[in-house]
Coordinates of C-alpha atoms in Angstrom, one line a residue:
M149 CA 15.1 20.0 -1.7
M150 CA 12.4 17.5 -2.5
S151 CA 11.2 17.6 -6.2
D152 CA 7.5 18.2 -6.6
K153 CA 6.9 16.4 -9.8
I154 CA 8.6 15.3 -13.0
E155 CA 8.9 18.1 -15.6
L156 CA 9.8 17.6 -19.2
S157 CA 10.3 20.4 -21.8
I158 CA 8.5 20.2 -25.1
D159 CA 11.9 19.4 -26.8
E160 CA 12.6 16.6 -24.3
A161 CA 9.2 15.1 -24.8
N162 CA 9.5 15.3 -28.6
R163 CA 12.9 13.6 -28.5
L164 CA 11.5 10.7 -26.4
I165 CA 8.5 10.2 -28.6
E166 CA 10.7 10.2 -31.7
K167 CA 12.9 7.5 -30.1
Y168 CA 10.2 5.3 -28.4
G169 CA 6.9 6.3 -30.0
S170 CA 3.7 7.3 -28.2
P171 CA 1.8 6.9 -26.0
L172 CA 4.8 6.8 -23.6
Y173 CA 5.1 6.7 -19.8
V174 CA 8.3 8.5 -18.6
Y175 CA 9.6 8.0 -15.1
D176 CA 12.0 10.1 -13.0
E177 CA 14.2 7.8 -10.9
E178 CA 15.4 10.6 -8.7
I179 CA 11.8 11.6 -7.6
L180 CA 11.0 7.9 -7.0
R181 CA 14.0 7.5 -4.7
E182 CA 13.2 10.8 -2.9
R183 CA 9.7 9.5 -2.1
C184 CA 11.1 6.2 -0.9
R185 CA 13.5 7.9 1.4
E186 CA 10.9 10.2 2.7
V187 CA 8.7 7.3 3.7
R188 CA 11.7 5.3 5.0
G189 CA 12.3 8.2 7.4
L190 CA 8.7 8.3 8.7
L191 CA 9.4 6.5 12.0
H192 CA 12.4 6.5 14.4
Y193 CA 11.2 3.1 15.8
D194 CA 14.1 0.7 15.4
R195 CA 12.1 -2.1 13.7
F196 CA 10.3 -0.1 11.1
V197 CA 10.2 -1.5 7.6
P198 CA 8.5 0.5 4.8
N199 CA 6.3 -1.6 2.5
Y200 CA 5.3 -0.8 -1.1
S201 CA 1.8 -1.5 -2.2
A202 CA 2.5 -2.7 -5.7
K203 CA -1.1 -2.3 -7.0
A204 CA -0.1 1.4 -7.5
N205 CA 2.4 0.4 -10.2
S206 CA 3.9 -3.1 -10.8
N207 CA 6.4 -2.1 -13.5
I208 CA 9.4 -4.4 -12.8
E209 CA 12.0 -1.7 -13.2
L210 CA 10.3 0.5 -10.6
L211 CA 10.0 -2.6 -8.3
K212 CA 13.7 -3.1 -8.6
I213 CA 14.4 0.5 -7.6
I214 CA 12.0 0.4 -4.7
H215 CA 13.5 -2.9 -3.5
S216 CA 17.0 -1.3 -3.6
E217 CA 15.7 1.4 -1.3
G218 CA 15.0 -1.1 1.5
F219 CA 11.2 -1.7 1.0
T220 CA 9.3 -4.9 1.3
V221 CA 6.2 -5.3 -0.9
D222 CA 2.5 -6.2 -1.0
A223 CA 0.9 -8.4 -3.7
M224 CA -2.8 -8.4 -4.7
S225 CA -2.6 -11.4 -7.1
P226 CA -0.5 -14.4 -8.1
G227 CA 0.7 -12.3 -11.1
E228 CA 2.1 -9.6 -8.8
I229 CA 3.8 -12.2 -6.6
R230 CA 5.6 -13.6 -9.7
I231 CA 6.8 -10.2 -10.9
E232 CA 7.9 -9.2 -7.5
L233 CA 10.0 -12.3 -7.2
A234 CA 11.5 -11.5 -10.6
A235 CA 12.3 -8.0 -9.4
G236 CA 14.4 -9.5 -6.6
F237 CA 12.1 -9.6 -3.6
D238 CA 12.6 -12.6 -1.3
P239 CA 9.4 -14.5 -0.6
Q240 CA 9.5 -13.4 3.0
E241 CA 9.5 -9.8 1.8
I242 CA 6.1 -10.3 0.1
L243 CA 2.7 -10.1 1.8
F244 CA -0.2 -11.5 -0.2
V245 CA -3.1 -9.2 0.7
S246 CA -5.8 -10.3 -1.8
N247 CA -9.3 -9.7 -0.3
N248 CA -10.8 -12.5 -2.4
I249 CA -8.5 -15.6 -2.5
T250 CA -9.0 -19.1 -3.7
Y251 CA -7.6 -22.4 -2.2
D252 CA -5.2 -22.7 -5.2
E253 CA -3.9 -19.2 -4.6
M254 CA -3.4 -19.9 -0.9
D255 CA -1.5 -23.1 -1.8
M256 CA 0.7 -21.3 -4.3
A257 CA 1.7 -18.5 -1.9
T258 CA 2.3 -21.0 0.9
K259 CA 4.5 -23.2 -1.3
L260 CA 6.5 -20.2 -2.4
G261 CA 7.0 -19.1 1.2
V262 CA 5.0 -15.9 0.8
R263 CA 3.0 -14.7 3.8
I264 CA -0.7 -14.4 3.4
S265 CA -3.0 -11.8 5.0
L266 CA -6.6 -13.0 5.3
D267 CA -9.5 -10.6 4.8
S268 CA -12.5 -12.4 6.3
L269 CA -13.5 -15.2 8.8
M270 CA -14.4 -17.4 5.8
Q271 CA -10.9 -17.0 4.4
L272 CA -9.4 -17.8 7.8
K273 CA -11.5 -21.1 7.9
M274 CA -10.4 -21.9 4.3
F275 CA -6.7 -21.4 5.3
G276 CA -7.2 -23.5 8.4
E277 CA -8.8 -26.3 6.4
R278 CA -5.8 -26.3 4.0
H279 CA -3.0 -25.4 6.3
R280 CA -3.8 -26.5 9.9
G281 CA -1.1 -25.4 12.3
G282 CA 0.1 -22.7 9.9
E283 CA 0.9 -19.0 10.2
A284 CA -1.0 -16.1 8.7
A285 CA -1.8 -12.4 9.1
V286 CA -5.3 -10.9 9.2
R287 CA -6.7 -7.6 8.0
I288 CA -8.6 -5.8 10.7
N289 CA -11.1 -3.0 9.9
P290 CA -10.7 -0.5 12.7
G291 CA -14.0 1.1 12.1
I292 CA -12.3 4.3 10.9
G293 CA -12.1 5.3 7.2
D294 CA -10.7 8.2 5.2
G295 CA -9.9 8.9 1.6
G296 CA -10.2 11.1 -1.5
N297 CA -13.9 10.1 -2.1
D298 CA -16.4 7.5 -0.8
K299 CA -15.3 4.9 -3.4
I300 CA -11.7 4.6 -2.1
I301 CA -12.5 4.7 1.7
T302 CA -11.7 1.2 2.9
G303 CA -12.2 1.4 6.7
G304 CA -15.4 1.7 8.6
H305 CA -18.5 0.8 6.6
S306 CA -16.6 -1.2 4.0
K307 CA -16.3 -4.7 2.5
F308 CA -12.6 -4.9 3.5
G309 CA -11.2 -6.6 6.5
I310 CA -12.5 -8.3 9.7
S311 CA -14.4 -5.9 11.9
I312 CA -13.3 -5.4 15.5
E313 CA -16.6 -6.9 16.6
Q314 CA -15.6 -10.2 15.0
I315 CA -12.2 -10.6 16.7
D316 CA -13.6 -13.0 19.3
K317 CA -14.8 -15.3 16.5
L318 CA -11.5 -14.8 14.7
L319 CA -9.5 -16.0 17.7
E320 CA -11.9 -18.9 18.1
I321 CA -11.4 -20.0 14.5
A322 CA -7.6 -19.6 14.8
S323 CA -7.7 -21.8 17.9
D324 CA -9.9 -24.5 16.2
Y325 CA -7.3 -24.9 13.4
D326 CA -4.2 -24.3 15.6
L327 CA -3.3 -21.2 13.5
R328 CA -0.8 -18.6 14.7
I329 CA -1.8 -15.1 13.8
I330 CA 1.7 -13.5 13.2
G331 CA 0.6 -10.2 11.8
I332 CA -2.3 -7.7 11.7
N333 CA -2.8 -5.0 9.1
Q334 CA -5.2 -2.3 8.2
H335 CA -5.9 0.2 5.4
I336 CA -8.4 2.9 6.0
G337 CA -8.5 4.4 2.5
S338 CA -6.6 6.1 -0.3
L339 CA -5.6 9.7 -1.0
F340 CA -6.3 11.3 2.4
F341 CA -4.6 14.5 3.6
D342 CA -5.9 14.8 7.1
T343 CA -3.6 13.0 9.6
E344 CA -6.0 12.7 12.4
H345 CA -8.1 9.8 11.2
Y346 CA -4.9 7.8 10.3
V347 CA -3.4 8.3 13.7
D348 CA -6.7 7.4 15.4
S349 CA -6.9 4.2 13.4
C350 CA -3.4 3.3 14.4
R351 CA -4.2 3.8 18.0
K352 CA -7.3 1.6 17.7
L353 CA -5.4 -1.1 16.0
L354 CA -2.8 -1.1 18.7
T355 CA -5.5 -1.5 21.3
E356 CA -6.8 -4.6 19.6
A357 CA -3.3 -6.0 19.0
H358 CA -2.9 -6.9 22.6
R359 CA -5.4 -9.7 22.0
F360 CA -2.9 -11.4 19.6
R361 CA 0.0 -13.0 21.5
D362 CA 2.0 -14.5 18.5
L363 CA 2.5 -11.3 16.5
R364 CA 5.6 -10.6 14.6
F365 CA 4.5 -7.5 12.7
L366 CA 2.0 -4.7 12.6
D367 CA 1.1 -3.0 9.3
F368 CA -0.7 0.3 9.6
G369 CA -1.5 0.7 5.9
G370 CA -0.9 3.6 3.6
G371 CA -3.2 5.9 1.7
F372 CA -1.2 9.2 2.1
G373 CA -2.5 11.7 -0.5
I374 CA -0.5 13.4 -3.2
P375 CA -1.4 16.7 -4.9
Y376 CA -2.9 16.3 -8.3
R377 CA -3.9 19.9 -8.9
Y378 CA -0.5 21.7 -9.1
R379 CA -2.1 25.1 -9.9
H380 CA -4.2 24.9 -6.7
P381 CA -2.4 22.1 -4.9
E382 CA -3.8 20.2 -1.9
E383 CA -1.5 20.3 1.1
R384 CA 0.6 17.1 1.6
P385 CA -0.1 15.0 4.6
D386 CA 2.4 16.0 7.3
L387 CA 4.5 12.9 7.5
H388 CA 6.7 14.4 10.1
E389 CA 3.7 14.9 12.4
I390 CA 2.3 11.5 11.6
G391 CA 5.6 9.8 12.4
K392 CA 6.1 11.7 15.7
R393 CA 2.7 10.7 17.0
M394 CA 3.0 7.1 15.8
D395 CA 6.5 6.7 17.4
E396 CA 4.9 7.6 20.7
L397 CA 2.0 5.2 20.3
I398 CA 4.3 2.4 19.1
E399 CA 6.8 2.7 22.0
D400 CA 4.0 2.7 24.6
F401 CA 2.5 -0.4 22.9
M402 CA 5.8 -2.4 22.7
E403 CA 6.5 -1.7 26.4
D404 CA 3.1 -3.1 27.3
Y405 CA 3.2 -6.0 24.8
G406 CA 6.6 -7.2 26.1
R407 CA 8.2 -7.7 22.8
R408 CA 9.4 -5.4 20.0
L409 CA 7.5 -6.3 16.8
T410 CA 8.3 -5.2 13.2
V411 CA 6.2 -2.2 12.2
K412 CA 5.2 -1.4 8.6
V413 CA 3.3 1.2 6.6
E414 CA 2.3 0.4 3.0
P415 CA 2.1 3.4 0.7
G416 CA 1.7 2.9 -3.0
R417 CA 0.5 6.0 -4.9
Y418 CA 2.6 8.2 -2.6
I419 CA 5.7 6.4 -3.8
V420 CA 5.2 6.3 -7.5
G421 CA 2.4 8.8 -8.4
E422 CA 4.5 11.9 -8.9
C423 CA 7.5 10.4 -10.7
C424 CA 5.7 9.9 -13.9
Q425 CA 4.4 11.8 -17.0
L426 CA 2.3 10.3 -19.8
L427 CA 3.2 11.6 -23.2
G428 CA 0.9 11.3 -26.2
T429 CA 0.3 12.6 -29.6
V430 CA -2.6 14.7 -30.9
T431 CA -4.0 12.8 -33.9
S432 CA -7.0 15.0 -34.8
T433 CA -9.2 17.9 -33.8
K434 CA -12.9 18.6 -34.7
Q435 CA -15.8 20.9 -33.9
S436 CA -19.2 19.5 -33.0
Y437 CA -22.2 21.4 -31.7
G438 CA -20.1 24.4 -30.6
E439 CA -17.4 22.3 -28.8
K440 CA -13.9 21.6 -29.9
Y441 CA -12.6 18.1 -29.4
V442 CA -9.0 16.9 -29.5
G443 CA -8.2 13.3 -30.4
T444 CA -5.0 11.7 -29.0
D445 CA -3.4 8.2 -29.0
I446 CA -4.0 8.1 -25.2
G447 CA -7.1 6.1 -24.5
F448 CA -8.7 4.5 -21.5
N449 CA -6.7 1.4 -22.3
V450 CA -3.5 3.4 -21.6
L451 CA -4.8 5.3 -18.6
L452 CA -5.9 2.0 -16.9

């Protein structure tokens, strides 16, 4: 049976704090591996590769475990690339998905053999100027967004990705610089529970994918929600239902496209969010204007 969340008794928590001090993050490897295997079983498609979005947690020991479960990985920064390489990921298993990238960062990733996903027409031009004849992926905004709140919806009216209306220009720039677009990816938002928008966005991305003839992979993004309120929990996204519907869409696309491409999803929070507890120590209490305040050694510096 799948574990819901990490649970420590007061005695266990006290023993850990006595040994390591506080504040202290504690991770449950069994839950982490359960989530990895749940995502790994999302699709029956034979060229499905789960991809971990490391911005959710780039702890090197967690990265090693996730890598051992057969995942590839995203990187948002040169620092994340470095730590992922140190965790054992091959450069070809890393996709650099920064949405604001410099020439130097492009050069660094290319030199290391890390694939780059470009987030705008300007970035595509920058890459072409530096690496004419090269290969890159692009992030497409499918015009559909969903998420836990407006601040974490990244599809539709959003700063992220290249809109569908700009694909003609995208292809023109790629042709001007002899670039091969080998992958397209999307991410519609974080912490969503309704499966309908996600499946619709996948369908829309596949419709546009026919316009790219050099593709090697498709990445449908992540964002699957996890329950934070265990007393009144949100319902988990139905991954079985998502997978069933996506398998049908993918098989139909591959038959029309004429080649079987690698397919990815890229959850982050869904993989690591429930395997952790943060332990802290109460350092003081006080009353002020009728309210009771509790001081701890857990500050925003720790929560970040």
